[in-house]
Amino acid sequence: MRAVVPPVLRPGDTVAVVAPSGPVDAALLARGAAVLEGLGLEVVTGAHVLDRDRHLAGSDAARAADLQEAWCDPAVAAVLCARGGYGATRILDLLDWGAMRAAGPKTLVGSSDVTALHRALESRLGVVSWFGPMAACAVLADPGGPEPRTLAHLSAALFGEAPPVAGDRVIVPGAAAGPITGGNLSLLAALCGTPYRLRAEGALVLLEDVGEAPYRIDRMLTQLLAAGALDGAAGFALGSWTGCGDPYPVLEERLAPLGVPVIAGLPVGHGTPQFSVPMGGLGAIDAESCSLTWSIRNRERAP
């Protein structure tokens, strides 16, 4: 079944910023909220967004409560994650998926560790969500101002039609279409054996990571392959590999034998700029233009 696409945002809509993963810097959060307000949005924050519990943004129960409250609040049109880090996997089984389903679809934006939430939204709710920049990260909240291409692409994703994302490297030529899935490689490997595991059959798989040596990328891809998570994939779109050395020999060695199109160098993930990709949206890979495109329809809300 095709995933449900949440309605587009409108100026004046309220968005909630929550912290499902690692602890949040208050100054970055304030600047990021101001950037969102500059788009014409009203910004509210979760009650526990600045909590800290060791390497987490507060207790599991508090982080889950903030996310669920924002999702179920009819006054909130979108939920934006403050940052990644670690912790989203710990709250997945604390969320009331029945209540969230009853609340109807809405937009969620985040990346990195938020991959766990994208997988859960896809499997539990069948809702399209945006793998994109986060409110309290430097790409939006730098003291010098947000990275302009990142902000423009995010704004287009929230309010209308985000343009395609182009890469700079073709590993395996060809064309393919299917729903977009995947996300951060480390999280996808960690989700193996769980109800939120990657299921790539018939899909276009986005992969990216940060700070992982090529041998670790090899290990995680090998784990996904051995687990059958990549079986039947229609194609691969590879995002940024910031601080990963040269991952391309490993990526080609592990993915090319699957015999499906593989494009790389997309500005998605941890690099600069960070463009937004609709997880669960129907997409297409075209190696000739080295691009990932998508088709999203019926997103307007009733007046």
PDB file of C-alpha atoms in Angstrom:
ATOM      1  CA  MET A   1       0.000   0.000   0.000  1.00  0.00           C
ATOM      2  CA  ARG A   2       1.194   3.505  -0.775  1.00  0.00           C
ATOM      3  CA  ALA A   3       2.013   5.548   2.327  1.00  0.00           C
ATOM      4  CA  VAL A   4      -0.285   8.408   3.293  1.00  0.00           C
ATOM      5  CA  VAL A   5       1.155  11.863   2.584  1.00  0.00           C
ATOM      6  CA  PRO A   6       0.524  14.447   5.331  1.00  0.00           C
ATOM      7  CA  PRO A   7      -0.988  17.799   4.300  1.00  0.00           C
ATOM      8  CA  VAL A   8       1.324  20.628   3.303  1.00  0.00           C
ATOM      9  CA  LEU A   9       1.956  23.326   5.868  1.00  0.00           C
ATOM     10  CA  ARG A  10       0.646  26.851   5.601  1.00  0.00           C
ATOM     11  CA  PRO A  11       2.037  30.103   7.014  1.00  0.00           C
ATOM     12  CA  GLY A  12       0.792  30.469  10.565  1.00  0.00           C
ATOM     13  CA  ASP A  13       0.759  26.725  11.251  1.00  0.00           C
ATOM     14  CA  THR A  14       2.137  25.486  14.544  1.00  0.00           C
ATOM     15  CA  VAL A  15       5.080  23.097  14.562  1.00  0.00           C
ATOM     16  CA  ALA A  16       6.452  21.303  17.603  1.00  0.00           C
ATOM     17  CA  VAL A  17      10.154  20.702  18.200  1.00  0.00           C
ATOM     18  CA  VAL A  18      10.866  17.605  20.287  1.00  0.00           C
ATOM     19  CA  ALA A  19      14.027  15.746  21.306  1.00  0.00           C
ATOM     20  CA  PRO A  20      13.619  11.976  20.879  1.00  0.00           C
ATOM     21  CA  SER A  21      17.344  11.241  20.974  1.00  0.00           C
ATOM     22  CA  GLY A  22      20.389  13.054  22.348  1.00  0.00           C
ATOM     23  CA  PRO A  23      20.557  16.142  24.589  1.00  0.00           C
ATOM     24  CA  VAL A  24      19.925  19.510  22.948  1.00  0.00           C
ATOM     25  CA  ASP A  25      21.961  22.712  23.083  1.00  0.00           C
ATOM     26  CA  ALA A  26      19.677  25.535  24.250  1.00  0.00           C
ATOM     27  CA  ALA A  27      21.337  28.204  22.109  1.00  0.00           C
ATOM     28  CA  LEU A  28      21.099  26.091  18.965  1.00  0.00           C
ATOM     29  CA  LEU A  29      17.465  25.331  19.737  1.00  0.00           C
ATOM     30  CA  ALA A  30      16.636  29.014  20.139  1.00  0.00           C
ATOM     31  CA  ARG A  31      18.301  29.930  16.846  1.00  0.00           C
ATOM     32  CA  GLY A  32      16.660  27.026  15.032  1.00  0.00           C
ATOM     33  CA  ALA A  33      13.245  27.998  16.359  1.00  0.00           C
ATOM     34  CA  ALA A  34      13.826  31.549  15.134  1.00  0.00           C
ATOM     35  CA  VAL A  35      14.670  30.224  11.676  1.00  0.00           C
ATOM     36  CA  LEU A  36      11.405  28.269  11.586  1.00  0.00           C
ATOM     37  CA  GLU A  37       9.506  31.313  12.751  1.00  0.00           C
ATOM     38  CA  GLY A  38      11.124  33.180   9.874  1.00  0.00           C
ATOM     39  CA  LEU A  39       9.283  30.779   7.570  1.00  0.00           C
ATOM     40  CA  GLY A  40       6.007  32.028   9.028  1.00  0.00           C
ATOM     41  CA  LEU A  41       5.506  29.125  11.429  1.00  0.00           C
ATOM     42  CA  GLU A  42       4.517  29.199  15.084  1.00  0.00           C
ATOM     43  CA  VAL A  43       6.991  27.140  17.096  1.00  0.00           C
ATOM     44  CA  VAL A  44       6.309  25.283  20.330  1.00  0.00           C
ATOM     45  CA  THR A  45       8.736  22.975  22.099  1.00  0.00           C
ATOM     46  CA  GLY A  46       8.221  19.781  24.022  1.00  0.00           C
ATOM     47  CA  ALA A  47       8.097  20.134  27.784  1.00  0.00           C
ATOM     48  CA  HIS A  48      11.250  18.043  28.139  1.00  0.00           C
ATOM     49  CA  VAL A  49      13.173  19.223  25.083  1.00  0.00           C
ATOM     50  CA  LEU A  50      16.065  20.557  27.186  1.00  0.00           C
ATOM     51  CA  ASP A  51      16.150  17.702  29.699  1.00  0.00           C
ATOM     52  CA  ARG A  52      19.325  15.665  29.983  1.00  0.00           C
ATOM     53  CA  ASP A  53      19.878  12.151  31.281  1.00  0.00           C
ATOM     54  CA  ARG A  54      23.478  11.166  30.539  1.00  0.00           C
ATOM     55  CA  HIS A  55      23.623  10.735  26.739  1.00  0.00           C
ATOM     56  CA  LEU A  56      19.874  11.182  26.308  1.00  0.00           C
ATOM     57  CA  ALA A  57      17.524  14.171  26.145  1.00  0.00           C
ATOM     58  CA  GLY A  58      15.776  13.151  29.341  1.00  0.00           C
ATOM     59  CA  SER A  59      14.149   9.892  30.358  1.00  0.00           C
ATOM     60  CA  ASP A  60      12.677   7.506  27.826  1.00  0.00           C
ATOM     61  CA  ALA A  61       9.196   8.173  29.196  1.00  0.00           C
ATOM     62  CA  ALA A  62       9.601  11.949  28.905  1.00  0.00           C
ATOM     63  CA  ARG A  63      10.950  11.825  25.354  1.00  0.00           C
ATOM     64  CA  ALA A  64       8.156   9.494  24.266  1.00  0.00           C
ATOM     65  CA  ALA A  65       5.536  11.664  25.954  1.00  0.00           C
ATOM     66  CA  ASP A  66       6.742  14.815  24.185  1.00  0.00           C
ATOM     67  CA  LEU A  67       6.633  13.130  20.792  1.00  0.00           C
ATOM     68  CA  GLN A  68       3.230  11.542  21.334  1.00  0.00           C
ATOM     69  CA  GLU A  69       1.714  14.725  22.747  1.00  0.00           C
ATOM     70  CA  ALA A  70       2.914  16.738  19.765  1.00  0.00           C
ATOM     71  CA  TRP A  71       1.697  14.148  17.263  1.00  0.00           C
ATOM     72  CA  CYS A  72      -1.730  13.837  18.877  1.00  0.00           C
ATOM     73  CA  ASP A  73      -2.268  17.574  19.386  1.00  0.00           C
ATOM     74  CA  PRO A  74      -4.672  18.747  16.656  1.00  0.00           C
ATOM     75  CA  ALA A  75      -3.169  22.233  16.857  1.00  0.00           C
ATOM     76  CA  VAL A  76       0.252  20.932  15.757  1.00  0.00           C
ATOM     77  CA  ALA A  77       0.727  20.524  12.007  1.00  0.00           C
ATOM     78  CA  ALA A  78       4.259  19.085  12.032  1.00  0.00           C
ATOM     79  CA  VAL A  79       6.789  17.591  14.421  1.00  0.00           C
ATOM     80  CA  LEU A  80      10.434  18.523  13.921  1.00  0.00           C
ATOM     81  CA  CYS A  81      13.190  16.718  15.760  1.00  0.00           C
ATOM     82  CA  ALA A  82      15.772  18.868  17.495  1.00  0.00           C
ATOM     83  CA  ARG A  83      18.775  16.641  16.827  1.00  0.00           C
ATOM     84  CA  GLY A  84      19.967  13.068  16.458  1.00  0.00           C
ATOM     85  CA  GLY A  85      22.608  11.391  18.568  1.00  0.00           C
ATOM     86  CA  TYR A  86      21.155   8.279  20.172  1.00  0.00           C
ATOM     87  CA  GLY A  87      17.936   7.279  21.865  1.00  0.00           C
ATOM     88  CA  ALA A  88      15.045   7.115  19.400  1.00  0.00           C
ATOM     89  CA  THR A  89      15.075   3.316  19.343  1.00  0.00           C
ATOM     90  CA  ARG A  90      14.480   3.286  23.104  1.00  0.00           C
ATOM     91  CA  ILE A  91      11.097   5.029  22.852  1.00  0.00           C
ATOM     92  CA  LEU A  92       9.518   3.155  19.947  1.00  0.00           C
ATOM     93  CA  ASP A  93       7.744   0.639  22.167  1.00  0.00           C
ATOM     94  CA  LEU A  94       6.613   3.359  24.603  1.00  0.00           C
ATOM     95  CA  LEU A  95       4.514   5.178  22.007  1.00  0.00           C
ATOM     96  CA  ASP A  96       0.764   4.579  21.760  1.00  0.00           C
ATOM     97  CA  TRP A  97       0.607   3.805  18.057  1.00  0.00           C
ATOM     98  CA  GLY A  98      -3.162   3.392  18.181  1.00  0.00           C
ATOM     99  CA  ALA A  99      -3.608   6.923  19.510  1.00  0.00           C
ATOM    100  CA  MET A 100      -1.137   8.287  16.981  1.00  0.00           C
ATOM    101  CA  ARG A 101      -2.956   6.512  14.157  1.00  0.00           C
ATOM    102  CA  ALA A 102      -6.259   7.951  15.349  1.00  0.00           C
ATOM    103  CA  ALA A 103      -4.759  11.451  15.368  1.00  0.00           C
ATOM    104  CA  GLY A 104      -4.245  11.237  11.613  1.00  0.00           C
ATOM    105  CA  PRO A 105      -1.165  11.867   9.481  1.00  0.00           C
ATOM    106  CA  LYS A 106       1.158  14.783  10.047  1.00  0.00           C
ATOM    107  CA  THR A 107       4.652  15.739   8.988  1.00  0.00           C
ATOM    108  CA  LEU A 108       7.725  14.538  10.861  1.00  0.00           C
ATOM    109  CA  VAL A 109      11.201  15.830   9.991  1.00  0.00           C
ATOM    110  CA  GLY A 110      14.530  14.477  11.180  1.00  0.00           C
ATOM    111  CA  SER A 111      17.552  12.441  10.189  1.00  0.00           C
ATOM    112  CA  SER A 112      20.433  10.418  11.615  1.00  0.00           C
ATOM    113  CA  ASP A 113      19.124   8.650  14.761  1.00  0.00           C
ATOM    114  CA  VAL A 114      15.598   9.692  13.744  1.00  0.00           C
ATOM    115  CA  THR A 115      15.866   6.926  11.128  1.00  0.00           C
ATOM    116  CA  ALA A 116      14.316   4.740  13.835  1.00  0.00           C
ATOM    117  CA  LEU A 117      11.213   6.956  13.875  1.00  0.00           C
ATOM    118  CA  HIS A 118      10.994   6.973  10.084  1.00  0.00           C
ATOM    119  CA  ARG A 119      11.016   3.177  10.066  1.00  0.00           C
ATOM    120  CA  ALA A 120       8.388   3.063  12.827  1.00  0.00           C
ATOM    121  CA  LEU A 121       6.108   5.579  11.109  1.00  0.00           C
ATOM    122  CA  GLU A 122       6.367   3.573   7.915  1.00  0.00           C
ATOM    123  CA  SER A 123       5.656   0.216   9.543  1.00  0.00           C
ATOM    124  CA  ARG A 124       3.142   1.282  12.214  1.00  0.00           C
ATOM    125  CA  LEU A 125       1.278   4.171  10.582  1.00  0.00           C
ATOM    126  CA  GLY A 126       2.064   4.033   6.859  1.00  0.00           C
ATOM    127  CA  VAL A 127       2.820   7.769   6.825  1.00  0.00           C
ATOM    128  CA  VAL A 128       5.341   9.621   4.659  1.00  0.00           C
ATOM    129  CA  SER A 129       7.956  11.475   6.715  1.00  0.00           C
ATOM    130  CA  TRP A 130      10.877  13.700   5.751  1.00  0.00           C
ATOM    131  CA  PHE A 131      14.501  12.668   6.210  1.00  0.00           C
ATOM    132  CA  GLY A 132      15.917  16.155   6.563  1.00  0.00           C
ATOM    133  CA  PRO A 133      17.711  18.773   8.673  1.00  0.00           C
ATOM    134  CA  MET A 134      16.944  19.190  12.351  1.00  0.00           C
ATOM    135  CA  ALA A 135      16.027  22.303  14.271  1.00  0.00           C
ATOM    136  CA  ALA A 136      18.902  22.438  16.760  1.00  0.00           C
ATOM    137  CA  CYS A 137      21.718  21.417  14.422  1.00  0.00           C
ATOM    138  CA  ALA A 138      24.281  23.768  12.909  1.00  0.00           C
ATOM    139  CA  VAL A 139      23.011  23.507   9.350  1.00  0.00           C
ATOM    140  CA  LEU A 140      19.887  25.415  10.434  1.00  0.00           C
ATOM    141  CA  ALA A 141      21.009  26.988  13.709  1.00  0.00           C
ATOM    142  CA  ASP A 142      24.560  28.190  13.065  1.00  0.00           C
ATOM    143  CA  PRO A 143      25.304  31.619  14.610  1.00  0.00           C
ATOM    144  CA  GLY A 144      26.061  32.874  11.116  1.00  0.00           C
ATOM    145  CA  GLY A 145      22.625  31.855   9.900  1.00  0.00           C
ATOM    146  CA  PRO A 146      21.128  28.744   8.310  1.00  0.00           C
ATOM    147  CA  GLU A 147      22.741  27.131   5.290  1.00  0.00           C
ATOM    148  CA  PRO A 148      20.624  28.713   2.538  1.00  0.00           C
ATOM    149  CA  ARG A 149      20.238  25.738   0.195  1.00  0.00           C
ATOM    150  CA  THR A 150      19.267  23.502   3.097  1.00  0.00           C
ATOM    151  CA  LEU A 151      16.646  25.948   4.346  1.00  0.00           C
ATOM    152  CA  ALA A 152      15.213  26.536   0.871  1.00  0.00           C
ATOM    153  CA  HIS A 153      14.835  22.802   0.248  1.00  0.00           C
ATOM    154  CA  LEU A 154      13.267  22.200   3.664  1.00  0.00           C
ATOM    155  CA  SER A 155      10.833  25.058   3.133  1.00  0.00           C
ATOM    156  CA  ALA A 156       9.824  23.580  -0.221  1.00  0.00           C
ATOM    157  CA  ALA A 157       9.284  20.191   1.410  1.00  0.00           C
ATOM    158  CA  LEU A 158       7.103  21.644   4.152  1.00  0.00           C
ATOM    159  CA  PHE A 159       5.030  24.056   2.083  1.00  0.00           C
ATOM    160  CA  GLY A 160       4.879  22.520  -1.379  1.00  0.00           C
ATOM    161  CA  GLU A 161       6.982  20.433  -3.709  1.00  0.00           C
ATOM    162  CA  ALA A 162      10.660  19.944  -2.883  1.00  0.00           C
ATOM    163  CA  PRO A 163      12.809  19.685  -6.027  1.00  0.00           C
ATOM    164  CA  PRO A 164      14.704  16.491  -6.907  1.00  0.00           C
ATOM    165  CA  VAL A 165      18.046  15.702  -5.314  1.00  0.00           C
ATOM    166  CA  ALA A 166      21.004  15.128  -7.616  1.00  0.00           C
ATOM    167  CA  GLY A 167      24.205  13.239  -6.866  1.00  0.00           C
ATOM    168  CA  ASP A 168      27.601  13.283  -8.517  1.00  0.00           C
ATOM    169  CA  ARG A 169      28.512   9.607  -8.972  1.00  0.00           C
ATOM    170  CA  VAL A 170      26.937   6.623 -10.711  1.00  0.00           C
ATOM    171  CA  ILE A 171      28.025   3.267  -9.338  1.00  0.00           C
ATOM    172  CA  VAL A 172      25.574   1.119 -11.295  1.00  0.00           C
ATOM    173  CA  PRO A 173      23.676   2.665 -14.221  1.00  0.00           C
ATOM    174  CA  GLY A 174      19.985   2.253 -14.837  1.00  0.00           C
ATOM    175  CA  ALA A 175      16.606   3.504 -13.704  1.00  0.00           C
ATOM    176  CA  ALA A 176      14.219   2.290 -11.022  1.00  0.00           C
ATOM    177  CA  ALA A 177      11.074   3.328  -9.194  1.00  0.00           C
ATOM    178  CA  GLY A 178       9.494   2.463  -5.875  1.00  0.00           C
ATOM    179  CA  PRO A 179       8.792   3.796  -2.408  1.00  0.00           C
ATOM    180  CA  ILE A 180      11.769   5.415  -0.700  1.00  0.00           C
ATOM    181  CA  THR A 181      13.030   3.791   2.488  1.00  0.00           C
ATOM    182  CA  GLY A 182      16.247   3.431   4.469  1.00  0.00           C
ATOM    183  CA  GLY A 183      18.148   6.259   6.143  1.00  0.00           C
ATOM    184  CA  ASN A 184      21.176   6.134   8.395  1.00  0.00           C
ATOM    185  CA  LEU A 185      23.153   2.931   7.875  1.00  0.00           C
ATOM    186  CA  SER A 186      24.121   2.488  11.538  1.00  0.00           C
ATOM    187  CA  LEU A 187      20.480   2.686  12.631  1.00  0.00           C
ATOM    188  CA  LEU A 188      19.310   0.321   9.920  1.00  0.00           C
ATOM    189  CA  ALA A 189      21.868  -2.232  11.054  1.00  0.00           C
ATOM    190  CA  ALA A 190      20.816  -1.743  14.684  1.00  0.00           C
ATOM    191  CA  LEU A 191      17.160  -2.334  13.754  1.00  0.00           C
ATOM    192  CA  CYS A 192      17.841  -5.779  12.301  1.00  0.00           C
ATOM    193  CA  GLY A 193      15.761  -8.386  14.113  1.00  0.00           C
ATOM    194  CA  THR A 194      13.238  -5.829  15.412  1.00  0.00           C
ATOM    195  CA  PRO A 195       9.691  -5.059  14.241  1.00  0.00           C
ATOM    196  CA  TYR A 196      11.097  -1.889  12.658  1.00  0.00           C
ATOM    197  CA  ARG A 197      13.719  -3.604  10.528  1.00  0.00           C
ATOM    198  CA  LEU A 198      14.380  -2.472   6.997  1.00  0.00           C
ATOM    199  CA  ARG A 199      12.324  -4.177   4.315  1.00  0.00           C
ATOM    200  CA  ALA A 200      13.784  -3.184   0.963  1.00  0.00           C
ATOM    201  CA  GLU A 201      11.791  -5.347  -1.440  1.00  0.00           C
ATOM    202  CA  GLY A 202      10.575  -3.195  -4.343  1.00  0.00           C
ATOM    203  CA  ALA A 203      11.932  -0.037  -2.703  1.00  0.00           C
ATOM    204  CA  LEU A 204      14.589   2.585  -3.317  1.00  0.00           C
ATOM    205  CA  VAL A 205      16.994   2.497  -0.383  1.00  0.00           C
ATOM    206  CA  LEU A 206      18.593   5.699   0.879  1.00  0.00           C
ATOM    207  CA  LEU A 207      21.836   5.122   2.795  1.00  0.00           C
ATOM    208  CA  GLU A 208      24.141   7.599   4.554  1.00  0.00           C
ATOM    209  CA  ASP A 209      26.317   7.823   7.640  1.00  0.00           C
ATOM    210  CA  VAL A 210      28.861   9.889   9.544  1.00  0.00           C
ATOM    211  CA  GLY A 211      32.148   9.073  11.254  1.00  0.00           C
ATOM    212  CA  GLU A 212      32.221   5.421  10.225  1.00  0.00           C
ATOM    213  CA  ALA A 213      35.424   3.898   8.842  1.00  0.00           C
ATOM    214  CA  PRO A 214      35.033   1.925   5.603  1.00  0.00           C
ATOM    215  CA  TYR A 215      35.477  -1.413   7.411  1.00  0.00           C
ATOM    216  CA  ARG A 216      32.546  -0.543   9.689  1.00  0.00           C
ATOM    217  CA  ILE A 217      30.421   0.386   6.668  1.00  0.00           C
ATOM    218  CA  ASP A 218      31.409  -2.984   5.198  1.00  0.00           C
ATOM    219  CA  ARG A 219      30.360  -4.739   8.413  1.00  0.00           C
ATOM    220  CA  MET A 220      26.966  -3.019   8.550  1.00  0.00           C
ATOM    221  CA  LEU A 221      26.201  -3.645   4.874  1.00  0.00           C
ATOM    222  CA  THR A 222      27.217  -7.277   5.326  1.00  0.00           C
ATOM    223  CA  GLN A 223      24.855  -7.512   8.295  1.00  0.00           C
ATOM    224  CA  LEU A 224      21.958  -6.082   6.268  1.00  0.00           C
ATOM    225  CA  LEU A 225      22.724  -8.416   3.375  1.00  0.00           C
ATOM    226  CA  ALA A 226      22.967 -11.477   5.618  1.00  0.00           C
ATOM    227  CA  ALA A 227      19.720 -10.528   7.364  1.00  0.00           C
ATOM    228  CA  GLY A 228      17.904 -10.301   4.033  1.00  0.00           C
ATOM    229  CA  ALA A 229      17.082  -6.650   4.664  1.00  0.00           C
ATOM    230  CA  LEU A 230      18.259  -5.623   1.184  1.00  0.00           C
ATOM    231  CA  ASP A 231      16.611  -8.507  -0.680  1.00  0.00           C
ATOM    232  CA  GLY A 232      14.606  -7.305  -3.667  1.00  0.00           C
ATOM    233  CA  ALA A 233      15.719  -3.669  -3.442  1.00  0.00           C
ATOM    234  CA  ALA A 234      14.873  -1.761  -6.618  1.00  0.00           C
ATOM    235  CA  GLY A 235      17.807   0.656  -6.343  1.00  0.00           C
ATOM    236  CA  PHE A 236      20.048   2.622  -4.009  1.00  0.00           C
ATOM    237  CA  ALA A 237      20.548   6.357  -3.485  1.00  0.00           C
ATOM    238  CA  LEU A 238      23.653   7.066  -1.414  1.00  0.00           C
ATOM    239  CA  GLY A 239      23.839  10.298   0.548  1.00  0.00           C
ATOM    240  CA  SER A 240      26.718  11.870   2.452  1.00  0.00           C
ATOM    241  CA  TRP A 241      29.498   9.914   4.165  1.00  0.00           C
ATOM    242  CA  THR A 242      30.986  12.699   6.262  1.00  0.00           C
ATOM    243  CA  GLY A 243      34.124  11.662   8.133  1.00  0.00           C
ATOM    244  CA  CYS A 244      34.021   8.176   6.619  1.00  0.00           C
ATOM    245  CA  GLY A 245      37.227   8.269   4.606  1.00  0.00           C
ATOM    246  CA  ASP A 246      36.666   6.812   1.136  1.00  0.00           C
ATOM    247  CA  PRO A 247      33.649   4.504   1.481  1.00  0.00           C
ATOM    248  CA  TYR A 248      33.028   4.014  -2.226  1.00  0.00           C
ATOM    249  CA  PRO A 249      35.137   0.891  -2.839  1.00  0.00           C
ATOM    250  CA  VAL A 250      33.216  -0.890  -0.081  1.00  0.00           C
ATOM    251  CA  LEU A 251      29.848   0.487  -1.177  1.00  0.00           C
ATOM    252  CA  GLU A 252      30.444  -0.657  -4.743  1.00  0.00           C
ATOM    253  CA  GLU A 253      31.756  -4.055  -3.682  1.00  0.00           C
ATOM    254  CA  ARG A 254      28.723  -4.801  -1.503  1.00  0.00           C
ATOM    255  CA  LEU A 255      25.932  -3.148  -3.528  1.00  0.00           C
ATOM    256  CA  ALA A 256      26.900  -3.515  -7.210  1.00  0.00           C
ATOM    257  CA  PRO A 257      26.430  -7.333  -7.226  1.00  0.00           C
ATOM    258  CA  LEU A 258      22.740  -6.779  -6.434  1.00  0.00           C
ATOM    259  CA  GLY A 259      22.366  -5.682 -10.063  1.00  0.00           C
ATOM    260  CA  VAL A 260      20.162  -2.635  -9.485  1.00  0.00           C
ATOM    261  CA  PRO A 261      20.868   1.079 -10.097  1.00  0.00           C
ATOM    262  CA  VAL A 262      23.097   2.757  -7.534  1.00  0.00           C
ATOM    263  CA  ILE A 263      23.710   6.514  -7.510  1.00  0.00           C
ATOM    264  CA  ALA A 264      25.817   8.376  -4.983  1.00  0.00           C
ATOM    265  CA  GLY A 265      26.913  11.779  -3.742  1.00  0.00           C
ATOM    266  CA  LEU A 266      23.425  13.040  -2.895  1.00  0.00           C
ATOM    267  CA  PRO A 267      23.499  15.973  -0.426  1.00  0.00           C
ATOM    268  CA  VAL A 268      21.391  14.093   2.123  1.00  0.00           C
ATOM    269  CA  GLY A 269      22.453  13.149   5.631  1.00  0.00           C
ATOM    270  CA  HIS A 270      25.193  14.795   7.660  1.00  0.00           C
ATOM    271  CA  GLY A 271      26.955  16.975   5.109  1.00  0.00           C
ATOM    272  CA  THR A 272      26.342  20.490   3.855  1.00  0.00           C
ATOM    273  CA  PRO A 273      23.875  21.154   2.353  1.00  0.00           C
ATOM    274  CA  GLN A 274      21.313  18.753   3.773  1.00  0.00           C
ATOM    275  CA  PHE A 275      18.358  18.262   1.447  1.00  0.00           C
ATOM    276  CA  SER A 276      15.091  16.589   2.437  1.00  0.00           C
ATOM    277  CA  VAL A 277      13.800  13.262   1.113  1.00  0.00           C
ATOM    278  CA  PRO A 278      10.278  11.843   1.669  1.00  0.00           C
ATOM    279  CA  MET A 279      10.549   8.450   3.329  1.00  0.00           C
ATOM    280  CA  GLY A 280       7.711   6.290   2.117  1.00  0.00           C
ATOM    281  CA  GLY A 281       7.032   8.547  -0.855  1.00  0.00           C
ATOM    282  CA  LEU A 282       7.023   7.046  -4.344  1.00  0.00           C
ATOM    283  CA  GLY A 283      10.382   7.860  -5.896  1.00  0.00           C
ATOM    284  CA  ALA A 284      12.497   7.254  -8.961  1.00  0.00           C
ATOM    285  CA  ILE A 285      16.226   6.879  -9.552  1.00  0.00           C
ATOM    286  CA  ASP A 286      17.636   7.959 -12.894  1.00  0.00           C
ATOM    287  CA  ALA A 287      21.336   7.242 -13.279  1.00  0.00           C
ATOM    288  CA  GLU A 288      21.580   9.301 -16.472  1.00  0.00           C
ATOM    289  CA  SER A 289      20.841  12.475 -14.501  1.00  0.00           C
ATOM    290  CA  CYS A 290      22.162  10.917 -11.252  1.00  0.00           C
ATOM    291  CA  SER A 291      19.005  12.049  -9.495  1.00  0.00           C
ATOM    292  CA  LEU A 292      16.392  10.943  -7.005  1.00  0.00           C
ATOM    293  CA  THR A 293      12.931  12.325  -7.722  1.00  0.00           C
ATOM    294  CA  TRP A 294       9.540  11.662  -6.166  1.00  0.00           C
ATOM    295  CA  SER A 295       5.860  12.104  -6.814  1.00  0.00           C
ATOM    296  CA  ILE A 296       3.698  13.409  -3.975  1.00  0.00           C
ATOM    297  CA  ARG A 297       0.061  14.247  -4.590  1.00  0.00           C
ATOM    298  CA  ASN A 298      -3.152  15.073  -2.721  1.00  0.00           C
ATOM    299  CA  ARG A 299      -1.377  17.004   0.002  1.00  0.00           C
ATOM    300  CA  GLU A 300      -3.636  20.060   0.217  1.00  0.00           C
ATOM    301  CA  ARG A 301      -5.799  20.456   3.289  1.00  0.00           C
ATOM    302  CA  ALA A 302      -9.386  21.470   3.128  1.00  0.00           C
ATOM    303  CA  PRO A 303      -9.905  25.206   3.870  1.00  0.00           C
TER     304      PRO A 303
END
